[in-house]
Amino acid sequence: MTTASEFVQAFVGRFPVLRPDYDDHVEDMGELLPHVIFGIGEGFTDRIVNAYLQEDDSLDWRSVLEFFDEYFDRGDRDVDEVLVTSFLDMLPWPNQPGHGLVDQLPKRLRSRLDLLRPAA
């Protein structure tokens, strides 16, 4: 079983461009808070959307989605909660910049997003 903290640490290990954000977060919060580092303004989710919009070319958003797909729905409830509530649910809605990223989600992530937003 992978914990949410282990998942975030593996994510930062795979995408070292995010290390300064991770270090700042831990310093500011005093500990790693996986949902916060992903979902609260200028978090990892925003960085991923900005990479998709080509505003942050230091982060390979396609590889990020592949990484998430590897970890999603493996029976690690804490990891899935971070990915669903602090990544998928934070993605742009239709008519918002970056919404096209939704169409790039791997099948399982897209299916879960469609359950969250059935009318979108």
Short mmCIF file of N, CA, C and O in Angstrom, two decimals:
data_model
loop_
_atom_site.label_atom_id
_atom_site.label_comp_id
_atom_site.label_asym_id
_atom_site.label_seq_id
_atom_site.Cartn_x
_atom_site.Cartn_y
_atom_site.Cartn_z
N MET A 1 0.84 -1.19 0.00
CA MET A 1 0.00 0.00 0.00
C MET A 1 0.88 1.25 0.00
O MET A 1 1.85 1.33 0.74
N THR A 2 0.49 2.18 -0.81
CA THR A 2 1.18 3.46 -0.89
C THR A 2 0.36 4.52 -0.16
O THR A 2 -0.83 4.65 -0.40
N THR A 3 0.99 5.25 0.71
CA THR A 3 0.29 6.34 1.39
C THR A 3 0.27 7.57 0.49
O THR A 3 1.04 7.66 -0.48
N ALA A 4 -0.56 8.52 0.83
CA ALA A 4 -0.63 9.77 0.07
C ALA A 4 0.71 10.49 0.13
O ALA A 4 1.17 11.05 -0.88
N SER A 5 1.36 10.48 1.27
CA SER A 5 2.66 11.14 1.39
C SER A 5 3.71 10.46 0.52
O SER A 5 4.52 11.12 -0.14
N GLU A 6 3.72 9.14 0.52
CA GLU A 6 4.65 8.40 -0.34
C GLU A 6 4.40 8.69 -1.81
O GLU A 6 5.33 8.83 -2.60
N PHE A 7 3.12 8.80 -2.18
CA PHE A 7 2.76 9.14 -3.55
C PHE A 7 3.31 10.51 -3.93
O PHE A 7 3.93 10.67 -4.99
N VAL A 8 3.12 11.50 -3.07
CA VAL A 8 3.61 12.85 -3.36
C VAL A 8 5.14 12.84 -3.47
O VAL A 8 5.71 13.46 -4.36
N GLN A 9 5.79 12.13 -2.58
CA GLN A 9 7.25 12.06 -2.62
C GLN A 9 7.73 11.37 -3.90
O GLN A 9 8.71 11.82 -4.52
N ALA A 10 7.05 10.33 -4.33
CA ALA A 10 7.40 9.67 -5.59
C ALA A 10 7.15 10.60 -6.77
O ALA A 10 7.94 10.63 -7.73
N PHE A 11 6.08 11.38 -6.70
CA PHE A 11 5.74 12.33 -7.75
C PHE A 11 6.84 13.38 -7.89
O PHE A 11 7.33 13.66 -8.99
N VAL A 12 7.25 13.94 -6.77
CA VAL A 12 8.31 14.95 -6.78
C VAL A 12 9.64 14.32 -7.22
O VAL A 12 10.43 14.96 -7.93
N GLY A 13 9.86 13.08 -6.84
CA GLY A 13 11.07 12.39 -7.29
C GLY A 13 11.09 12.19 -8.79
O GLY A 13 12.13 12.32 -9.44
N ARG A 14 9.94 11.92 -9.37
CA ARG A 14 9.83 11.72 -10.82
C ARG A 14 9.88 13.05 -11.56
O ARG A 14 10.36 13.13 -12.69
N PHE A 15 9.38 14.12 -10.94
CA PHE A 15 9.33 15.44 -11.56
C PHE A 15 10.05 16.45 -10.67
O PHE A 15 9.43 17.24 -9.96
N PRO A 16 11.39 16.40 -10.69
CA PRO A 16 12.17 17.23 -9.76
C PRO A 16 11.98 18.74 -9.94
O PRO A 16 12.31 19.50 -9.03
N VAL A 17 11.41 19.17 -11.05
CA VAL A 17 11.13 20.60 -11.22
C VAL A 17 10.16 21.09 -10.14
O VAL A 17 10.11 22.27 -9.83
N LEU A 18 9.43 20.17 -9.54
CA LEU A 18 8.47 20.51 -8.48
C LEU A 18 9.10 20.51 -7.09
O LEU A 18 8.44 20.89 -6.12
N ARG A 19 10.34 20.10 -6.98
CA ARG A 19 11.01 20.02 -5.68
C ARG A 19 10.98 21.34 -4.91
O ARG A 19 10.68 21.34 -3.71
N PRO A 20 11.28 22.50 -5.55
CA PRO A 20 11.22 23.75 -4.78
C PRO A 20 9.82 24.03 -4.20
O PRO A 20 9.71 24.50 -3.06
N ASP A 21 8.77 23.72 -4.96
CA ASP A 21 7.41 23.89 -4.45
C ASP A 21 7.16 22.98 -3.25
O ASP A 21 6.54 23.38 -2.26
N TYR A 22 7.62 21.74 -3.38
CA TYR A 22 7.48 20.76 -2.30
C TYR A 22 8.21 21.25 -1.04
O TYR A 22 7.64 21.25 0.05
N ASP A 23 9.48 21.65 -1.22
CA ASP A 23 10.27 22.11 -0.08
C ASP A 23 9.63 23.34 0.59
O ASP A 23 9.57 23.42 1.82
N ASP A 24 9.16 24.28 -0.22
CA ASP A 24 8.49 25.47 0.34
C ASP A 24 7.24 25.08 1.11
O ASP A 24 6.97 25.61 2.19
N HIS A 25 6.48 24.15 0.56
CA HIS A 25 5.25 23.70 1.20
C HIS A 25 5.56 23.10 2.58
O HIS A 25 4.92 23.45 3.58
N VAL A 26 6.53 22.18 2.61
CA VAL A 26 6.86 21.51 3.88
C VAL A 26 7.39 22.53 4.89
O VAL A 26 7.03 22.48 6.07
N GLU A 27 8.18 23.47 4.42
CA GLU A 27 8.70 24.49 5.33
C GLU A 27 7.56 25.36 5.88
O GLU A 27 7.48 25.64 7.07
N ASP A 28 6.65 25.78 5.00
CA ASP A 28 5.54 26.64 5.41
C ASP A 28 4.54 25.93 6.31
O ASP A 28 4.03 26.52 7.27
N MET A 29 4.24 24.67 6.01
CA MET A 29 3.22 23.93 6.74
C MET A 29 3.78 23.16 7.93
O MET A 29 3.02 22.73 8.79
N GLY A 30 5.07 22.91 7.90
CA GLY A 30 5.68 22.13 8.96
C GLY A 30 5.58 20.64 8.74
O GLY A 30 6.10 19.84 9.52
N GLU A 31 4.90 20.25 7.69
CA GLU A 31 4.74 18.85 7.32
C GLU A 31 4.14 18.79 5.91
O GLU A 31 3.68 19.81 5.38
N LEU A 32 4.17 17.61 5.33
CA LEU A 32 3.56 17.43 4.01
C LEU A 32 2.06 17.22 4.16
O LEU A 32 1.62 16.32 4.87
N LEU A 33 1.28 18.07 3.49
CA LEU A 33 -0.17 17.94 3.45
C LEU A 33 -0.54 17.69 1.99
O LEU A 33 -0.66 18.63 1.19
N PRO A 34 -0.71 16.42 1.59
CA PRO A 34 -0.90 16.08 0.18
C PRO A 34 -2.04 16.83 -0.52
O PRO A 34 -1.86 17.30 -1.65
N HIS A 35 -3.18 16.96 0.14
CA HIS A 35 -4.30 17.65 -0.51
C HIS A 35 -3.99 19.13 -0.72
O HIS A 35 -4.36 19.71 -1.74
N VAL A 36 -3.31 19.72 0.22
CA VAL A 36 -2.98 21.14 0.13
C VAL A 36 -1.97 21.39 -0.98
O VAL A 36 -2.13 22.30 -1.78
N ILE A 37 -0.94 20.57 -1.04
CA ILE A 37 0.11 20.80 -2.03
C ILE A 37 -0.41 20.62 -3.46
O ILE A 37 0.07 21.24 -4.40
N PHE A 38 -1.44 19.81 -3.63
CA PHE A 38 -2.04 19.64 -4.95
C PHE A 38 -3.08 20.70 -5.26
O PHE A 38 -3.13 21.21 -6.37
N GLY A 39 -3.93 21.00 -4.29
CA GLY A 39 -5.15 21.68 -4.64
C GLY A 39 -5.35 23.12 -4.25
O GLY A 39 -6.29 23.75 -4.73
N ILE A 40 -4.52 23.69 -3.42
CA ILE A 40 -4.76 25.04 -2.97
C ILE A 40 -3.92 26.00 -3.79
O ILE A 40 -2.70 25.90 -3.79
N GLY A 41 -4.57 26.92 -4.53
CA GLY A 41 -3.93 27.91 -5.37
C GLY A 41 -2.45 27.73 -5.63
O GLY A 41 -1.69 27.49 -4.72
N GLU A 42 -2.03 27.79 -6.84
CA GLU A 42 -0.63 27.62 -7.24
C GLU A 42 -0.06 26.29 -6.76
O GLU A 42 1.15 26.15 -6.60
N GLY A 43 -0.90 25.32 -6.54
CA GLY A 43 -0.45 23.99 -6.16
C GLY A 43 -0.05 23.18 -7.39
O GLY A 43 0.02 23.69 -8.51
N PHE A 44 0.21 21.91 -7.17
CA PHE A 44 0.64 21.06 -8.27
C PHE A 44 -0.39 21.00 -9.39
O PHE A 44 -0.03 20.97 -10.56
N THR A 45 -1.67 20.98 -9.05
CA THR A 45 -2.70 20.92 -10.10
C THR A 45 -2.61 22.15 -10.99
O THR A 45 -2.65 22.03 -12.22
N ASP A 46 -2.44 23.32 -10.41
CA ASP A 46 -2.29 24.54 -11.22
C ASP A 46 -1.04 24.46 -12.09
O ASP A 46 -1.06 24.90 -13.24
N ARG A 47 0.03 23.91 -11.56
CA ARG A 47 1.27 23.78 -12.35
C ARG A 47 1.05 22.87 -13.55
O ARG A 47 1.55 23.13 -14.64
N ILE A 48 0.28 21.81 -13.36
CA ILE A 48 0.01 20.87 -14.44
C ILE A 48 -0.85 21.54 -15.51
O ILE A 48 -0.59 21.41 -16.72
N VAL A 49 -1.88 22.25 -15.10
CA VAL A 49 -2.73 22.97 -16.06
C VAL A 49 -1.90 24.02 -16.81
O VAL A 49 -2.02 24.15 -18.03
N ASN A 50 -1.06 24.74 -16.10
CA ASN A 50 -0.21 25.74 -16.76
C ASN A 50 0.75 25.09 -17.75
O ASN A 50 1.03 25.66 -18.81
N ALA A 51 1.24 23.92 -17.42
CA ALA A 51 2.12 23.21 -18.36
C ALA A 51 1.34 22.84 -19.62
O ALA A 51 1.84 22.98 -20.74
N TYR A 52 0.10 22.38 -19.43
CA TYR A 52 -0.75 22.06 -20.58
C TYR A 52 -0.98 23.31 -21.44
O TYR A 52 -0.96 23.24 -22.67
N LEU A 53 -1.17 24.43 -20.80
CA LEU A 53 -1.40 25.69 -21.52
C LEU A 53 -0.10 26.28 -22.07
O LEU A 53 -0.12 27.36 -22.66
N GLN A 54 0.99 25.57 -21.88
CA GLN A 54 2.31 25.97 -22.34
C GLN A 54 2.83 27.22 -21.65
O GLN A 54 3.66 27.94 -22.18
N GLU A 55 2.31 27.47 -20.47
CA GLU A 55 2.81 28.57 -19.66
C GLU A 55 3.93 28.11 -18.73
O GLU A 55 4.57 28.92 -18.09
N ASP A 56 4.13 26.80 -18.65
CA ASP A 56 5.19 26.22 -17.83
C ASP A 56 5.76 25.05 -18.61
O ASP A 56 5.28 23.93 -18.53
N ASP A 57 6.78 25.33 -19.41
CA ASP A 57 7.32 24.28 -20.26
C ASP A 57 8.36 23.42 -19.56
O ASP A 57 8.94 22.53 -20.15
N SER A 58 8.55 23.65 -18.26
CA SER A 58 9.51 22.85 -17.50
C SER A 58 8.88 21.55 -16.98
O SER A 58 9.59 20.68 -16.50
N LEU A 59 7.57 21.43 -17.08
CA LEU A 59 6.86 20.26 -16.58
C LEU A 59 6.17 19.55 -17.74
O LEU A 59 5.37 20.16 -18.46
N ASP A 60 6.48 18.27 -17.91
CA ASP A 60 5.89 17.47 -18.99
C ASP A 60 4.53 16.93 -18.54
O ASP A 60 4.46 15.89 -17.88
N TRP A 61 3.48 17.65 -18.89
CA TRP A 61 2.14 17.29 -18.41
C TRP A 61 1.70 15.91 -18.90
O TRP A 61 0.98 15.22 -18.20
N ARG A 62 2.14 15.49 -20.07
CA ARG A 62 1.76 14.16 -20.56
C ARG A 62 2.33 13.07 -19.65
O ARG A 62 1.65 12.10 -19.31
N SER A 63 3.59 13.24 -19.27
CA SER A 63 4.22 12.28 -18.37
C SER A 63 3.57 12.31 -16.99
O SER A 63 3.46 11.27 -16.33
N VAL A 64 3.14 13.48 -16.56
CA VAL A 64 2.43 13.59 -15.29
C VAL A 64 1.16 12.75 -15.33
O VAL A 64 0.87 11.97 -14.41
N LEU A 65 0.38 12.87 -16.40
CA LEU A 65 -0.86 12.09 -16.50
C LEU A 65 -0.57 10.60 -16.52
O LEU A 65 -1.31 9.81 -15.92
N GLU A 66 0.50 10.19 -17.20
CA GLU A 66 0.89 8.78 -17.21
C GLU A 66 1.25 8.32 -15.80
O GLU A 66 0.88 7.21 -15.39
N PHE A 67 1.98 9.16 -15.07
CA PHE A 67 2.35 8.84 -13.69
C PHE A 67 1.10 8.66 -12.84
O PHE A 67 0.98 7.69 -12.09
N PHE A 68 0.17 9.58 -12.95
CA PHE A 68 -1.08 9.48 -12.18
C PHE A 68 -1.83 8.20 -12.53
O PHE A 68 -2.38 7.53 -11.67
N ASP A 69 -1.86 7.87 -13.82
CA ASP A 69 -2.56 6.66 -14.26
C ASP A 69 -1.94 5.41 -13.65
O ASP A 69 -2.66 4.46 -13.33
N GLU A 70 -0.62 5.42 -13.48
CA GLU A 70 0.06 4.27 -12.86
C GLU A 70 -0.37 4.07 -11.41
O GLU A 70 -0.43 2.95 -10.92
N TYR A 71 -0.64 5.16 -10.71
CA TYR A 71 -0.98 5.09 -9.28
C TYR A 71 -2.48 5.01 -9.02
O TYR A 71 -2.89 4.58 -7.94
N PHE A 72 -3.30 5.41 -9.95
CA PHE A 72 -4.74 5.52 -9.71
C PHE A 72 -5.42 4.16 -9.70
O PHE A 72 -5.14 3.29 -10.53
N ASP A 73 -6.33 3.98 -8.76
CA ASP A 73 -7.21 2.83 -8.68
C ASP A 73 -6.45 1.52 -8.48
O ASP A 73 -6.82 0.49 -9.04
N ARG A 74 -5.38 1.59 -7.67
CA ARG A 74 -4.62 0.38 -7.34
C ARG A 74 -5.01 -0.16 -5.97
O ARG A 74 -4.36 -1.06 -5.46
N GLY A 75 -6.01 0.43 -5.36
CA GLY A 75 -6.42 -0.01 -4.04
C GLY A 75 -5.85 0.84 -2.92
O GLY A 75 -6.02 0.52 -1.75
N ASP A 76 -5.13 1.90 -3.29
CA ASP A 76 -4.57 2.81 -2.29
C ASP A 76 -5.54 3.98 -2.11
O ASP A 76 -5.47 4.98 -2.82
N ARG A 77 -6.43 3.83 -1.17
CA ARG A 77 -7.51 4.81 -0.98
C ARG A 77 -7.00 6.24 -0.80
O ARG A 77 -7.54 7.17 -1.38
N ASP A 78 -5.95 6.41 0.00
CA ASP A 78 -5.43 7.76 0.24
C ASP A 78 -4.91 8.41 -1.04
O ASP A 78 -5.10 9.60 -1.27
N VAL A 79 -4.24 7.63 -1.87
CA VAL A 79 -3.73 8.14 -3.15
C VAL A 79 -4.90 8.52 -4.05
O VAL A 79 -4.91 9.60 -4.66
N ASP A 80 -5.88 7.65 -4.14
CA ASP A 80 -7.04 7.94 -4.98
C ASP A 80 -7.77 9.19 -4.51
O ASP A 80 -8.23 9.99 -5.32
N GLU A 81 -7.88 9.38 -3.20
CA GLU A 81 -8.54 10.57 -2.67
C GLU A 81 -7.81 11.84 -3.09
O GLU A 81 -8.44 12.83 -3.45
N VAL A 82 -6.49 11.82 -3.05
CA VAL A 82 -5.72 12.98 -3.49
C VAL A 82 -5.95 13.23 -4.97
O VAL A 82 -6.23 14.35 -5.39
N LEU A 83 -5.86 12.17 -5.77
CA LEU A 83 -6.03 12.34 -7.21
C LEU A 83 -7.44 12.80 -7.59
O LEU A 83 -7.61 13.61 -8.49
N VAL A 84 -8.44 12.29 -6.88
CA VAL A 84 -9.82 12.66 -7.21
C VAL A 84 -10.17 14.06 -6.69
O VAL A 84 -10.62 14.92 -7.44
N THR A 85 -9.94 14.30 -5.41
CA THR A 85 -10.41 15.56 -4.83
C THR A 85 -9.47 16.73 -5.06
O THR A 85 -9.93 17.87 -5.14
N SER A 86 -8.18 16.46 -5.17
CA SER A 86 -7.24 17.57 -5.25
C SER A 86 -6.58 17.72 -6.63
O SER A 86 -5.84 18.66 -6.85
N PHE A 87 -6.87 16.79 -7.52
CA PHE A 87 -6.44 16.95 -8.91
C PHE A 87 -7.66 17.00 -9.83
O PHE A 87 -7.98 18.05 -10.37
N LEU A 88 -8.36 15.89 -9.97
CA LEU A 88 -9.48 15.85 -10.92
C LEU A 88 -10.53 16.91 -10.64
O LEU A 88 -10.96 17.63 -11.55
N ASP A 89 -10.94 17.02 -9.38
CA ASP A 89 -12.01 17.95 -9.05
C ASP A 89 -11.56 19.41 -9.14
O ASP A 89 -12.39 20.31 -9.14
N MET A 90 -10.26 19.63 -9.22
CA MET A 90 -9.74 21.00 -9.31
C MET A 90 -9.44 21.41 -10.76
O MET A 90 -9.03 22.54 -11.01
N LEU A 91 -9.62 20.50 -11.71
CA LEU A 91 -9.35 20.81 -13.11
C LEU A 91 -10.34 21.85 -13.62
O LEU A 91 -11.47 21.95 -13.12
N PRO A 92 -9.94 22.60 -14.64
CA PRO A 92 -10.83 23.64 -15.18
C PRO A 92 -12.13 23.04 -15.72
O PRO A 92 -12.17 21.93 -16.24
N TRP A 93 -13.17 23.83 -15.59
CA TRP A 93 -14.49 23.48 -16.13
C TRP A 93 -14.59 23.95 -17.58
O TRP A 93 -13.75 24.74 -18.03
N PRO A 94 -15.62 23.50 -18.30
CA PRO A 94 -15.79 23.99 -19.67
C PRO A 94 -15.78 25.53 -19.69
O PRO A 94 -16.24 26.17 -18.75
N ASN A 95 -15.24 26.07 -20.74
CA ASN A 95 -15.11 27.52 -20.94
C ASN A 95 -14.07 28.17 -20.04
O ASN A 95 -13.98 29.39 -20.00
N GLN A 96 -13.30 27.38 -19.29
CA GLN A 96 -12.17 27.91 -18.52
C GLN A 96 -10.88 27.52 -19.23
O GLN A 96 -10.79 26.43 -19.82
N PRO A 97 -9.87 28.39 -19.17
CA PRO A 97 -8.59 28.05 -19.79
C PRO A 97 -8.04 26.74 -19.22
O PRO A 97 -8.06 26.52 -18.01
N GLY A 98 -7.60 25.89 -20.11
CA GLY A 98 -7.02 24.62 -19.70
C GLY A 98 -7.98 23.46 -19.66
O GLY A 98 -7.58 22.33 -19.39
N HIS A 99 -9.26 23.72 -19.96
CA HIS A 99 -10.24 22.63 -19.90
C HIS A 99 -9.91 21.50 -20.88
O HIS A 99 -10.25 20.34 -20.64
N GLY A 100 -9.19 21.81 -21.95
CA GLY A 100 -8.81 20.78 -22.92
C GLY A 100 -7.98 19.67 -22.31
O GLY A 100 -7.92 18.56 -22.86
N LEU A 101 -7.35 19.93 -21.18
CA LEU A 101 -6.57 18.90 -20.50
C LEU A 101 -7.46 17.71 -20.12
O LEU A 101 -7.01 16.57 -20.13
N VAL A 102 -8.72 17.97 -19.86
CA VAL A 102 -9.67 16.92 -19.51
C VAL A 102 -9.72 15.86 -20.61
O VAL A 102 -9.77 14.66 -20.34
N ASP A 103 -9.66 16.29 -21.86
CA ASP A 103 -9.72 15.35 -22.98
C ASP A 103 -8.44 14.53 -23.12
O ASP A 103 -8.41 13.55 -23.87
N GLN A 104 -7.40 14.91 -22.41
CA GLN A 104 -6.12 14.20 -22.47
C GLN A 104 -5.95 13.19 -21.33
O GLN A 104 -4.97 12.45 -21.30
N LEU A 105 -6.90 13.17 -20.41
CA LEU A 105 -6.80 12.26 -19.26
C LEU A 105 -6.85 10.81 -19.72
O LEU A 105 -7.62 10.46 -20.62
N PRO A 106 -6.04 9.95 -19.09
CA PRO A 106 -6.16 8.51 -19.36
C PRO A 106 -7.58 8.04 -19.02
O PRO A 106 -8.28 8.65 -18.21
N LYS A 107 -7.96 6.94 -19.61
CA LYS A 107 -9.34 6.45 -19.54
C LYS A 107 -9.90 6.35 -18.11
O LYS A 107 -11.00 6.82 -17.85
N ARG A 108 -9.15 5.75 -17.20
CA ARG A 108 -9.69 5.57 -15.84
C ARG A 108 -9.86 6.90 -15.11
O ARG A 108 -10.85 7.10 -14.41
N LEU A 109 -8.90 7.80 -15.29
CA LEU A 109 -9.04 9.12 -14.66
C LEU A 109 -10.21 9.88 -15.28
O LEU A 109 -10.98 10.54 -14.57
N ARG A 110 -10.37 9.79 -16.58
CA ARG A 110 -11.48 10.48 -17.24
C ARG A 110 -12.82 9.90 -16.79
O ARG A 110 -13.77 10.66 -16.55
N SER A 111 -12.89 8.61 -16.65
CA SER A 111 -14.13 7.98 -16.18
C SER A 111 -14.51 8.48 -14.79
O SER A 111 -15.67 8.77 -14.52
N ARG A 112 -13.51 8.62 -13.92
CA ARG A 112 -13.79 9.11 -12.56
C ARG A 112 -14.22 10.57 -12.60
O ARG A 112 -15.13 10.98 -11.90
N LEU A 113 -13.56 11.38 -13.45
CA LEU A 113 -13.96 12.78 -13.57
C LEU A 113 -15.39 12.88 -14.09
O LEU A 113 -16.17 13.71 -13.61
N ASP A 114 -15.75 12.03 -15.02
CA ASP A 114 -17.13 12.06 -15.55
C ASP A 114 -18.15 11.72 -14.46
O ASP A 114 -19.27 12.23 -14.51
N LEU A 115 -17.76 10.89 -13.49
CA LEU A 115 -18.66 10.62 -12.36
C LEU A 115 -18.79 11.85 -11.46
O LEU A 115 -19.86 12.09 -10.90
N LEU A 116 -17.69 12.61 -11.33
CA LEU A 116 -17.73 13.82 -10.50
C LEU A 116 -18.54 14.92 -11.15
O LEU A 116 -19.18 15.72 -10.47
N ARG A 117 -18.45 15.01 -12.48
CA ARG A 117 -19.07 16.10 -13.23
C ARG A 117 -19.94 15.54 -14.35
O ARG A 117 -19.64 15.76 -15.53
N PRO A 118 -21.02 14.89 -14.03
CA PRO A 118 -21.82 14.24 -15.07
C PRO A 118 -22.42 15.20 -16.10
O PRO A 118 -22.64 14.82 -17.26
N ALA A 119 -22.64 16.44 -15.74
CA ALA A 119 -23.27 17.37 -16.67
C ALA A 119 -22.25 18.23 -17.42
O ALA A 119 -22.61 18.98 -18.32
N ALA A 120 -20.98 18.14 -17.05
CA ALA A 120 -19.97 19.02 -17.65
C ALA A 120 -19.46 18.46 -18.96
O ALA A 120 -19.39 17.34 -19.23
#
